[in-house]
mmCIF file of C-alpha atoms and ligand atoms in Angstrom:
data_model
loop_
_atom_site.group_PDB
_atom_site.id
_atom_site.type_symbol
_atom_site.label_atom_id
_atom_site.label_comp_id
_atom_site.label_asym_id
_atom_site.label_seq_id
_atom_site.Cartn_x
_atom_site.Cartn_y
_atom_site.Cartn_z
ATOM 1 C CA MET A 1 208.547 129.890 195.811
ATOM 2 C CA SER A 2 212.266 129.878 196.566
ATOM 3 C CA LEU A 3 214.731 130.166 193.703
ATOM 4 C CA ARG A 4 217.291 127.461 192.926
ATOM 5 C CA SER A 5 220.278 127.161 190.578
ATOM 6 C CA ILE A 6 220.205 124.337 188.081
ATOM 7 C CA ILE A 7 223.343 123.185 186.279
ATOM 8 C CA ALA A 8 221.894 123.432 182.780
ATOM 9 C CA GLY A 9 225.101 122.597 180.909
ATOM 10 C CA ALA A 10 228.815 121.933 181.356
ATOM 11 C CA GLY A 11 231.795 122.204 179.030
ATOM 12 C CA GLY A 12 235.561 122.100 179.003
ATOM 13 C CA TYR A 13 238.660 123.009 177.012
ATOM 14 C CA LEU A 14 242.119 121.468 177.072
ATOM 15 C CA PRO A 15 245.182 122.870 175.296
ATOM 16 C CA GLU A 16 246.292 121.006 172.203
ATOM 17 C CA ARG A 17 249.740 120.132 173.516
ATOM 18 C CA VAL A 18 249.909 116.939 175.594
ATOM 19 C CA VAL A 19 253.048 116.341 177.666
ATOM 20 C CA THR A 20 253.654 112.828 178.990
ATOM 21 C CA ASN A 21 255.662 111.998 182.104
ATOM 22 C CA ASP A 22 258.406 110.568 179.890
ATOM 23 C CA GLU A 23 258.610 113.832 177.952
ATOM 24 C CA LEU A 24 258.903 115.803 181.222
ATOM 25 C CA ALA A 25 261.585 113.403 182.432
ATOM 26 C CA ARG A 26 263.804 114.558 179.554
ATOM 27 C CA THR A 27 264.247 117.959 181.223
ATOM 28 C CA VAL A 28 263.250 117.348 184.856
ATOM 29 C CA ASP A 29 264.997 114.873 187.208
ATOM 30 C CA THR A 30 261.977 112.570 187.535
ATOM 31 C CA SER A 31 260.449 109.409 186.062
ATOM 32 C CA ASP A 32 257.128 108.126 184.766
ATOM 33 C CA ASP A 33 257.153 105.488 187.538
ATOM 34 C CA TRP A 34 257.597 108.029 190.348
ATOM 35 C CA ILE A 35 254.894 110.357 189.081
ATOM 36 C CA ARG A 36 252.361 107.582 188.398
ATOM 37 C CA GLU A 37 252.955 105.820 191.691
ATOM 38 C CA ARG A 38 252.732 108.934 193.909
ATOM 39 C CA THR A 39 250.014 110.828 192.055
ATOM 40 C CA GLY A 40 248.293 108.736 189.353
ATOM 41 C CA ILE A 41 249.265 111.344 186.724
ATOM 42 C CA ARG A 42 250.220 109.991 183.262
ATOM 43 C CA GLN A 43 250.160 113.212 181.249
ATOM 44 C CA ARG A 44 249.020 116.852 181.303
ATOM 45 C CA HIS A 45 248.135 119.531 178.739
ATOM 46 C CA PHE A 46 250.281 122.658 178.489
ATOM 47 C CA ALA A 47 248.973 125.859 176.933
ATOM 48 C CA GLY A 48 250.530 127.432 173.866
ATOM 49 C CA PRO A 49 251.139 131.199 173.813
ATOM 50 C CA HIS A 50 247.595 131.950 172.553
ATOM 51 C CA GLU A 51 245.910 129.645 175.089
ATOM 52 C CA THR A 52 245.415 132.103 177.930
ATOM 53 C CA ALA A 53 242.895 131.880 180.789
ATOM 54 C CA ALA A 54 240.467 134.064 178.797
ATOM 55 C CA PHE A 55 240.908 132.065 175.561
ATOM 56 C CA MET A 56 240.379 128.716 177.278
ATOM 57 C CA GLY A 57 237.625 130.065 179.537
ATOM 58 C CA THR A 58 235.742 131.341 176.493
ATOM 59 C CA ALA A 59 235.998 127.946 174.768
ATOM 60 C CA ALA A 60 234.754 126.153 177.896
ATOM 61 C CA ALA A 61 231.933 128.687 178.320
ATOM 62 C CA ARG A 62 230.829 128.178 174.706
ATOM 63 C CA ALA A 63 230.780 124.413 175.220
ATOM 64 C CA ALA A 64 228.705 124.807 178.431
ATOM 65 C CA LEU A 65 226.203 127.088 176.675
ATOM 66 C CA THR A 66 225.874 124.680 173.747
ATOM 67 C CA HIS A 67 225.313 121.782 176.174
ATOM 68 C CA ALA A 68 222.614 123.849 177.926
ATOM 69 C CA LYS A 69 221.063 124.880 174.581
ATOM 70 C CA ALA A 70 221.575 128.487 175.674
ATOM 71 C CA GLU A 71 222.948 131.630 174.018
ATOM 72 C CA PRO A 72 225.330 134.306 175.284
ATOM 73 C CA SER A 73 222.259 136.583 175.426
ATOM 74 C CA ASP A 74 220.867 134.301 178.185
ATOM 75 C CA VAL A 75 223.856 135.111 180.420
ATOM 76 C CA ASP A 76 223.471 137.796 183.115
ATOM 77 C CA ALA A 77 226.828 137.237 184.839
ATOM 78 C CA VAL A 78 230.204 135.587 184.316
ATOM 79 C CA ILE A 79 232.193 134.540 187.376
ATOM 80 C CA LEU A 80 235.649 133.211 186.533
ATOM 81 C CA ALA A 81 237.884 131.491 189.068
ATOM 82 C CA THR A 82 241.585 131.750 188.308
ATOM 83 C CA SER A 83 244.978 132.328 189.877
ATOM 84 C CA THR A 84 246.537 132.895 186.453
ATOM 85 C CA PRO A 85 244.530 135.740 184.867
ATOM 86 C CA ASP A 86 245.500 137.223 181.481
ATOM 87 C CA GLN A 87 245.936 140.671 183.004
ATOM 88 C CA ALA A 88 245.615 142.333 186.421
ATOM 89 C CA PHE A 89 242.610 144.020 184.871
ATOM 90 C CA PRO A 90 240.191 143.996 183.087
ATOM 91 C CA ALA A 91 238.975 140.870 184.798
ATOM 92 C CA THR A 92 239.445 137.753 182.693
ATOM 93 C CA ALA A 93 235.675 137.216 183.101
ATOM 94 C CA ILE A 94 235.031 140.460 181.233
ATOM 95 C CA ARG A 95 237.439 139.440 178.458
ATOM 96 C CA VAL A 96 235.335 136.286 178.172
ATOM 97 C CA MET A 97 232.148 138.397 178.018
ATOM 98 C CA ALA A 98 233.642 140.353 175.127
ATOM 99 C CA ALA A 99 234.744 137.196 173.298
ATOM 100 C CA LEU A 100 231.232 135.760 173.664
ATOM 101 C CA GLY A 101 229.812 138.969 172.204
ATOM 102 C CA MET A 102 227.825 139.782 175.358
ATOM 103 C CA GLN A 103 226.284 143.255 175.236
ATOM 104 C CA ARG A 104 224.986 143.341 178.813
ATOM 105 C CA GLY A 105 225.478 141.735 182.233
ATOM 106 C CA PHE A 106 228.447 141.822 184.573
ATOM 107 C CA GLY A 107 231.518 139.755 185.318
ATOM 108 C CA PHE A 108 234.370 139.389 187.766
ATOM 109 C CA ASP A 109 237.250 137.083 188.699
ATOM 110 C CA LEU A 110 237.536 135.188 191.913
ATOM 111 C CA ALA A 111 240.769 133.873 193.431
ATOM 112 C CA ALA A 112 240.609 130.877 195.743
ATOM 113 C CA ALA A 113 243.311 128.740 194.094
ATOM 114 C CA CYS A 114 242.237 125.116 193.607
ATOM 115 C CA ALA A 115 238.977 125.737 195.529
ATOM 116 C CA GLY A 116 238.149 128.607 193.149
ATOM 117 C CA PHE A 117 235.414 126.854 191.181
ATOM 118 C CA ILE A 118 233.572 125.740 194.342
ATOM 119 C CA TYR A 119 233.815 129.302 195.693
ATOM 120 C CA ALA A 120 232.571 130.749 192.386
ATOM 121 C CA LEU A 121 229.712 128.243 192.234
ATOM 122 C CA SER A 122 228.688 129.233 195.762
ATOM 123 C CA VAL A 123 228.712 132.969 194.913
ATOM 124 C CA ALA A 124 226.741 132.347 191.707
ATOM 125 C CA ASP A 125 224.205 130.215 193.577
ATOM 126 C CA GLY A 126 223.768 132.991 196.153
ATOM 127 C CA MET A 127 223.144 135.549 193.396
ATOM 128 C CA ILE A 128 220.578 133.341 191.723
ATOM 129 C CA ARG A 129 218.789 132.625 195.017
ATOM 130 C CA ALA A 130 218.755 136.377 195.732
ATOM 131 C CA GLY A 131 217.194 137.081 192.334
ATOM 132 C CA GLN A 132 220.202 139.095 191.159
ATOM 133 C CA ALA A 133 220.812 136.965 188.056
ATOM 134 C CA LYS A 134 218.914 134.286 186.166
ATOM 135 C CA GLY A 135 221.698 132.891 183.997
ATOM 136 C CA VAL A 136 225.287 132.661 185.274
ATOM 137 C CA LEU A 137 228.396 131.237 183.638
ATOM 138 C CA VAL A 138 230.767 129.855 186.268
ATOM 139 C CA ILE A 139 234.221 129.174 184.860
ATOM 140 C CA GLY A 140 237.515 127.826 186.176
ATOM 141 C CA SER A 141 240.444 128.562 183.849
ATOM 142 C CA GLU A 142 244.139 128.133 184.628
ATOM 143 C CA VAL A 143 247.557 128.235 182.982
ATOM 144 C CA TYR A 144 249.706 126.929 185.837
ATOM 145 C CA SER A 145 252.483 126.041 183.372
ATOM 146 C CA ARG A 146 253.322 129.777 183.466
ATOM 147 C CA ILE A 147 253.897 129.803 187.265
ATOM 148 C CA LEU A 148 255.699 126.502 187.759
ATOM 149 C CA ASN A 149 259.272 126.377 188.990
ATOM 150 C CA TRP A 150 260.958 123.933 186.602
ATOM 151 C CA GLN A 151 263.818 123.484 189.066
ATOM 152 C CA ASP A 152 261.411 122.058 191.674
ATOM 153 C CA ARG A 153 260.572 118.492 190.686
ATOM 154 C CA GLY A 154 258.298 118.163 193.715
ATOM 155 C CA THR A 155 255.762 120.556 192.137
ATOM 156 C CA CYS A 156 256.365 121.018 188.394
ATOM 157 C CA VAL A 157 255.258 117.471 187.544
ATOM 158 C CA LEU A 158 251.882 117.852 189.278
ATOM 159 C CA PHE A 159 250.036 120.545 187.311
ATOM 160 C CA GLY A 160 248.450 121.101 183.909
ATOM 161 C CA ASP A 161 246.431 123.750 182.053
ATOM 162 C CA GLY A 162 242.773 123.841 181.032
ATOM 163 C CA ALA A 163 239.342 125.329 181.610
ATOM 164 C CA GLY A 164 235.911 124.087 182.633
ATOM 165 C CA ALA A 165 232.573 125.857 182.866
ATOM 166 C CA VAL A 166 228.964 125.382 183.858
ATOM 167 C CA PHE A 167 225.919 127.415 182.929
ATOM 168 C CA LEU A 168 223.548 127.930 185.868
ATOM 169 C CA ARG A 169 219.923 128.702 185.223
ATOM 170 C CA ALA A 170 217.442 129.944 187.829
ATOM 171 C CA SER A 171 214.443 127.753 188.560
ATOM 172 C CA ASP A 172 211.572 128.492 190.909
ATOM 173 C CA GLY A 173 211.789 124.864 192.060
ATOM 174 C CA SER A 174 208.072 124.279 191.592
ATOM 175 C CA ASP A 175 208.352 121.475 189.065
ATOM 176 C CA THR A 176 211.640 119.798 190.003
ATOM 177 C CA ASP A 177 213.975 118.839 192.843
ATOM 178 C CA GLN A 178 216.975 119.620 190.605
ATOM 179 C CA GLY A 179 219.587 122.165 191.572
ATOM 180 C CA ILE A 180 222.418 123.109 193.895
ATOM 181 C CA LEU A 181 221.235 121.886 197.302
ATOM 182 C CA SER A 182 223.983 123.551 199.335
ATOM 183 C CA THR A 183 227.528 124.871 199.230
ATOM 184 C CA HIS A 184 229.969 125.160 202.128
ATOM 185 C CA LEU A 185 233.136 127.276 202.042
ATOM 186 C CA HIS A 186 236.118 127.377 204.408
ATOM 187 C CA ALA A 187 239.546 128.995 204.661
ATOM 188 C CA GLN A 188 242.375 128.853 207.182
ATOM 189 C CA GLY A 189 244.928 131.585 206.603
ATOM 190 C CA SER A 190 247.359 130.273 209.216
ATOM 191 C CA LEU A 191 248.144 127.490 206.694
ATOM 192 C CA GLY A 192 248.856 129.983 203.890
ATOM 193 C CA ASP A 193 252.553 129.124 203.767
ATOM 194 C CA ILE A 194 252.212 125.434 202.874
ATOM 195 C CA LEU A 195 250.985 126.223 199.334
ATOM 196 C CA TYR A 196 251.431 129.629 197.704
ATOM 197 C CA VAL A 197 252.841 131.633 194.793
ATOM 198 C CA ASP A 198 255.827 133.753 195.836
ATOM 199 C CA GLY A 199 254.904 136.824 193.787
ATOM 200 C CA ALA A 200 252.262 138.659 191.758
ATOM 201 C CA VAL A 201 251.860 141.652 189.437
ATOM 202 C CA GLY A 202 251.702 143.861 192.534
ATOM 203 C CA GLN A 203 255.241 142.821 193.517
ATOM 204 C CA ARG A 204 258.101 144.517 191.724
ATOM 205 C CA ASP A 205 259.995 142.087 189.418
ATOM 206 C CA ARG A 206 258.387 139.051 191.018
ATOM 207 C CA PRO A 207 255.757 137.418 188.837
ATOM 208 C CA GLY A 208 255.942 134.417 191.154
ATOM 209 C CA HIS A 209 256.295 130.651 191.188
ATOM 210 C CA LEU A 210 254.301 127.996 192.951
ATOM 211 C CA VAL A 211 255.784 126.742 196.238
ATOM 212 C CA MET A 212 254.374 123.745 198.126
ATOM 213 C CA ASN A 213 254.997 121.535 201.124
ATOM 214 C CA GLY A 214 253.378 118.484 199.528
ATOM 215 C CA ARG A 215 253.266 116.334 202.655
ATOM 216 C CA GLU A 216 251.513 118.988 204.724
ATOM 217 C CA VAL A 217 249.004 119.750 201.962
ATOM 218 C CA PHE A 218 248.305 116.034 201.622
ATOM 219 C CA ARG A 219 247.720 115.667 205.378
ATOM 220 C CA HIS A 220 245.320 118.613 205.613
ATOM 221 C CA ALA A 221 243.508 117.689 202.387
ATOM 222 C CA VAL A 222 242.579 114.245 203.703
ATOM 223 C CA THR A 223 241.154 115.609 206.990
ATOM 224 C CA ARG A 224 239.454 118.760 205.728
ATOM 225 C CA LEU A 225 237.808 117.146 202.728
ATOM 226 C CA ALA A 226 236.463 114.296 204.872
ATOM 227 C CA GLU A 227 234.932 116.893 207.231
ATOM 228 C CA ALA A 228 233.504 118.811 204.261
ATOM 229 C CA VAL A 229 231.725 115.708 202.951
ATOM 230 C CA ASP A 230 230.013 115.061 206.288
ATOM 231 C CA GLU A 231 229.098 118.746 206.592
ATOM 232 C CA ALA A 232 227.408 118.714 203.169
ATOM 233 C CA LEU A 233 225.466 115.527 203.883
ATOM 234 C CA ASN A 234 224.386 116.587 207.397
ATOM 235 C CA ALA A 235 223.157 119.966 206.117
ATOM 236 C CA ASN A 236 220.802 118.152 203.737
ATOM 237 C CA GLY A 237 219.763 115.249 205.959
ATOM 238 C CA LEU A 238 221.390 112.830 203.500
ATOM 239 C CA ALA A 239 223.612 109.784 204.001
ATOM 240 C CA ARG A 240 226.775 108.678 202.209
ATOM 241 C CA ARG A 241 224.843 105.954 200.367
ATOM 242 C CA ASP A 242 222.642 108.656 198.774
ATOM 243 C CA ILE A 243 225.544 110.030 196.719
ATOM 244 C CA ASP A 244 225.610 108.811 193.135
ATOM 245 C CA TRP A 245 228.810 110.539 192.011
ATOM 246 C CA LEU A 246 231.854 112.121 193.580
ATOM 247 C CA VAL A 247 233.497 114.789 191.405
ATOM 248 C CA PRO A 248 236.571 115.729 193.421
ATOM 249 C CA HIS A 249 239.374 118.184 192.826
ATOM 250 C CA GLN A 250 241.959 116.330 190.774
ATOM 251 C CA ALA A 251 245.256 116.778 192.606
ATOM 252 C CA ASN A 252 246.324 113.292 193.573
ATOM 253 C CA ARG A 253 244.832 109.865 192.898
ATOM 254 C CA ARG A 254 245.625 108.680 196.415
ATOM 255 C CA ILE A 255 243.606 111.520 197.996
ATOM 256 C CA ILE A 256 240.711 110.876 195.585
ATOM 257 C CA ASP A 257 240.681 107.118 196.222
ATOM 258 C CA GLY A 258 240.693 107.780 199.988
ATOM 259 C CA MET A 259 237.621 110.020 199.640
ATOM 260 C CA GLY A 260 235.829 107.440 197.501
ATOM 261 C CA ARG A 261 236.505 104.738 200.111
ATOM 262 C CA LYS A 262 235.275 106.999 202.903
ATOM 263 C CA LEU A 263 232.008 107.500 201.027
ATOM 264 C CA GLY A 264 231.726 103.769 200.301
ATOM 265 C CA LEU A 265 231.486 104.556 196.578
ATOM 266 C CA ALA A 266 232.457 102.015 193.928
ATOM 267 C CA ALA A 267 235.534 103.198 192.033
ATOM 268 C CA ASP A 268 233.458 103.750 188.882
ATOM 269 C CA ARG A 269 231.279 106.290 190.740
ATOM 270 C CA VAL A 270 234.234 108.627 191.254
ATOM 271 C CA VAL A 271 235.077 110.829 188.271
ATOM 272 C CA ILE A 272 238.819 110.746 187.584
ATOM 273 C CA THR A 273 240.703 112.999 185.183
ATOM 274 C CA VAL A 274 243.941 113.500 187.126
ATOM 275 C CA ASP A 275 245.589 110.714 185.104
ATOM 276 C CA ARG A 276 245.123 112.695 181.859
ATOM 277 C CA HIS A 277 244.878 116.335 183.002
ATOM 278 C CA ALA A 278 247.059 116.425 186.172
ATOM 279 C CA ASN A 279 246.020 119.202 188.606
ATOM 280 C CA THR A 280 244.404 122.064 186.677
ATOM 281 C CA SER A 281 243.532 123.933 189.901
ATOM 282 C CA ALA A 282 240.242 125.872 189.588
ATOM 283 C CA ALA A 283 239.534 124.147 186.264
ATOM 284 C CA SER A 284 239.759 120.591 187.587
ATOM 285 C CA VAL A 285 236.260 120.142 189.062
ATOM 286 C CA PRO A 286 234.323 121.680 186.134
ATOM 287 C CA LEU A 287 236.500 119.790 183.623
ATOM 288 C CA ALA A 288 235.764 116.500 185.392
ATOM 289 C CA LEU A 289 232.064 117.356 185.757
ATOM 290 C CA SER A 290 231.723 118.321 182.103
ATOM 291 C CA GLU A 291 233.437 115.149 180.955
ATOM 292 C CA ALA A 292 231.072 112.933 182.970
ATOM 293 C CA CYS A 293 227.981 114.935 181.944
ATOM 294 C CA GLN A 294 228.889 115.030 178.276
ATOM 295 C CA ASP A 295 229.692 111.301 178.018
ATOM 296 C CA GLY A 296 226.409 110.383 179.717
ATOM 297 C CA ARG A 297 227.772 108.930 182.960
ATOM 298 C CA ILE A 298 226.127 111.606 185.144
ATOM 299 C CA LYS A 299 222.395 111.701 184.422
ATOM 300 C CA ARG A 300 219.542 113.933 185.345
ATOM 301 C CA GLY A 301 218.390 113.220 188.902
ATOM 302 C CA ASP A 302 221.814 111.978 190.105
ATOM 303 C CA LEU A 303 223.119 113.354 193.398
ATOM 304 C CA VAL A 304 226.631 114.698 192.822
ATOM 305 C CA LEU A 305 229.134 115.848 195.423
ATOM 306 C CA LEU A 306 231.797 118.345 194.305
ATOM 307 C CA GLU A 307 234.741 119.165 196.586
ATOM 308 C CA ALA A 308 238.102 120.909 196.379
ATOM 309 C CA LEU A 309 240.957 122.191 198.526
ATOM 310 C CA GLY A 310 243.945 124.341 197.703
ATOM 311 C CA GLY A 311 246.182 127.288 198.562
ATOM 312 C CA GLY A 312 244.911 129.462 201.388
ATOM 313 C CA LEU A 313 244.194 126.939 202.616
ATOM 314 C CA ALA A 314 240.783 127.323 201.054
ATOM 315 C CA TRP A 315 238.317 124.488 200.595
ATOM 316 C CA GLY A 316 234.659 123.732 200.119
ATOM 317 C CA SER A 317 231.933 121.491 198.779
ATOM 318 C CA ALA A 318 228.772 121.649 196.720
ATOM 319 C CA LEU A 319 225.980 119.093 196.706
ATOM 320 C CA VAL A 320 223.989 119.113 193.482
ATOM 321 C CA ARG A 321 220.925 117.251 192.204
ATOM 322 C CA MET A 322 221.554 117.188 188.451
HETATM 323 N N1 LIG B 1 260.450 112.713 190.776
HETATM 324 C C1 LIG B 1 261.249 111.886 191.447
HETATM 325 N N2 LIG B 1 261.482 112.028 192.769
HETATM 326 C C2 LIG B 1 260.862 113.036 193.414
HETATM 327 C C3 LIG B 1 260.033 113.938 192.745
HETATM 328 C C4 LIG B 1 259.828 113.737 191.374
HETATM 329 N N3 LIG B 1 259.022 114.531 190.632
HETATM 330 N N4 LIG B 1 259.569 114.837 193.631
HETATM 331 C C5 LIG B 1 260.097 114.524 194.817
HETATM 332 N N5 LIG B 1 260.898 113.432 194.680
HETATM 333 C C6 LIG B 1 261.660 112.751 195.707
HETATM 334 C C7 LIG B 1 262.047 113.642 196.839
HETATM 335 O O1 LIG B 1 263.236 114.330 196.533
HETATM 336 C C8 LIG B 1 262.214 112.672 197.961
HETATM 337 O O2 LIG B 1 263.467 112.042 197.818
HETATM 338 P P1 LIG B 1 264.380 111.709 199.108
HETATM 339 O O3 LIG B 1 263.545 110.768 199.922
HETATM 340 O O4 LIG B 1 265.596 111.119 198.496
HETATM 341 O O5 LIG B 1 264.581 113.035 199.760
HETATM 342 C C9 LIG B 1 261.164 111.610 197.691
HETATM 343 O O6 LIG B 1 260.826 111.739 196.303
HETATM 344 C C10 LIG B 1 259.917 111.792 198.539
HETATM 345 O O7 LIG B 1 259.504 113.166 198.457
HETATM 346 P P2 LIG B 1 258.215 113.634 199.161
HETATM 347 O O8 LIG B 1 257.963 115.053 198.802
HETATM 348 O O9 LIG B 1 258.274 113.302 200.626
HETATM 349 O O10 LIG B 1 257.144 112.697 198.469
HETATM 350 P P3 LIG B 1 255.657 112.399 198.851
HETATM 351 O O11 LIG B 1 255.492 110.955 199.034
HETATM 352 O O12 LIG B 1 255.157 113.322 199.923
HETATM 353 O O13 LIG B 1 254.925 112.792 197.496
HETATM 354 C C11 LIG B 1 253.599 114.576 196.548
HETATM 355 C C12 LIG B 1 254.988 114.132 197.015
HETATM 356 C C13 LIG B 1 253.711 116.007 196.091
HETATM 357 C C14 LIG B 1 253.194 113.689 195.404
HETATM 358 C C15 LIG B 1 252.613 114.425 197.713
HETATM 359 O O14 LIG B 1 253.124 115.030 198.857
HETATM 360 C C16 LIG B 1 251.294 115.055 197.400
HETATM 361 O O15 LIG B 1 250.595 114.643 196.504
HETATM 362 N N6 LIG B 1 250.905 116.059 198.193
HETATM 363 C C17 LIG B 1 249.634 116.744 197.998
HETATM 364 C C18 LIG B 1 249.829 117.702 196.876
HETATM 365 C C19 LIG B 1 248.575 118.309 196.454
HETATM 366 O O16 LIG B 1 247.534 117.682 196.445
HETATM 367 N N7 LIG B 1 248.696 119.560 196.062
HETATM 368 C C20 LIG B 1 247.693 120.294 195.435
HETATM 369 C C21 LIG B 1 246.649 120.726 196.352
HETATM 370 S S1 LIG B 1 245.688 121.860 195.480
#
């Protein structure tokens, strides 16, 4: 019997502080109208000093475990996607393990920018299928407010902070068709300079700020994500009409609406959080997924397509029977 990964629970965490477009417009040369019209964003959450990637990731992980009716002792591995870790090391994932009181297992961070959660989900699924772990926490946790350039109105209005997590449980597939059906990952390094952070802890005196050519990212996102959707469906012998829910990366409402139209999905079958969360990078897909699972929109048996694209460029998809 071949092993499969079931999404047993999902949870999220958002910082307490909400910042509206109007509030941003007091310090940045922008307006609520411009931001809403171009991106669909109304507000975002910004982390306070204590709300680090580990703090928020731990809260999201706890919520995912509770939703799955699982305990930290059921977790064999923690994989945490982030571009804004608490420290160069230990891995933020291992800080989360400590905060959860885990006495065994292993953990590591994974960096694939906004595609980080899809990458982490794919790695976790591979480990479960290989029999290396039976219970895996997959977390996306980001504090982009710490790497934004407040002088660049073309980027600083687009991002927010938060964390999302899922708990994956191994199943032998004998009694259910539930689980991650496939994941597909891609990267094209020649496009690395259209979205990047111009520093890191390994660079002397340059912690780094986010830099983006928005138009180019937009153009590539539309094409690559459309290809990724077809790739996921073809690999499983499924058609667009089979998809019940699209849970896309939440960067821009126009990109999301375009994907929904391409799939022929009614607007209420596309999970949207970008209006309230802005782009939370690796946290955006699990935050959106957890919201729609927790409020009962996504139900057991639904076919859900997850997709994301970001700096690298790195992108990917996951097709999941819930
Ligand atoms: N407020 C007001 N005006 C702004 C602004 C802001 N926050 N940011 C840029 N502008 C201005 C520009 O200065 C420019 O003015 P000009 O015409 O007088 O020079 C004008 O708005 C258009 O700028 P442009 O950058 O061409 O806008 P756009 O229509 O491409 O929209 C994005 C910008 C960022 C919203 C859009 O490119 C986008 O969403 N790209 C994809 C980003 C993305 O998804 N990134 C994350 C991937 S993980």
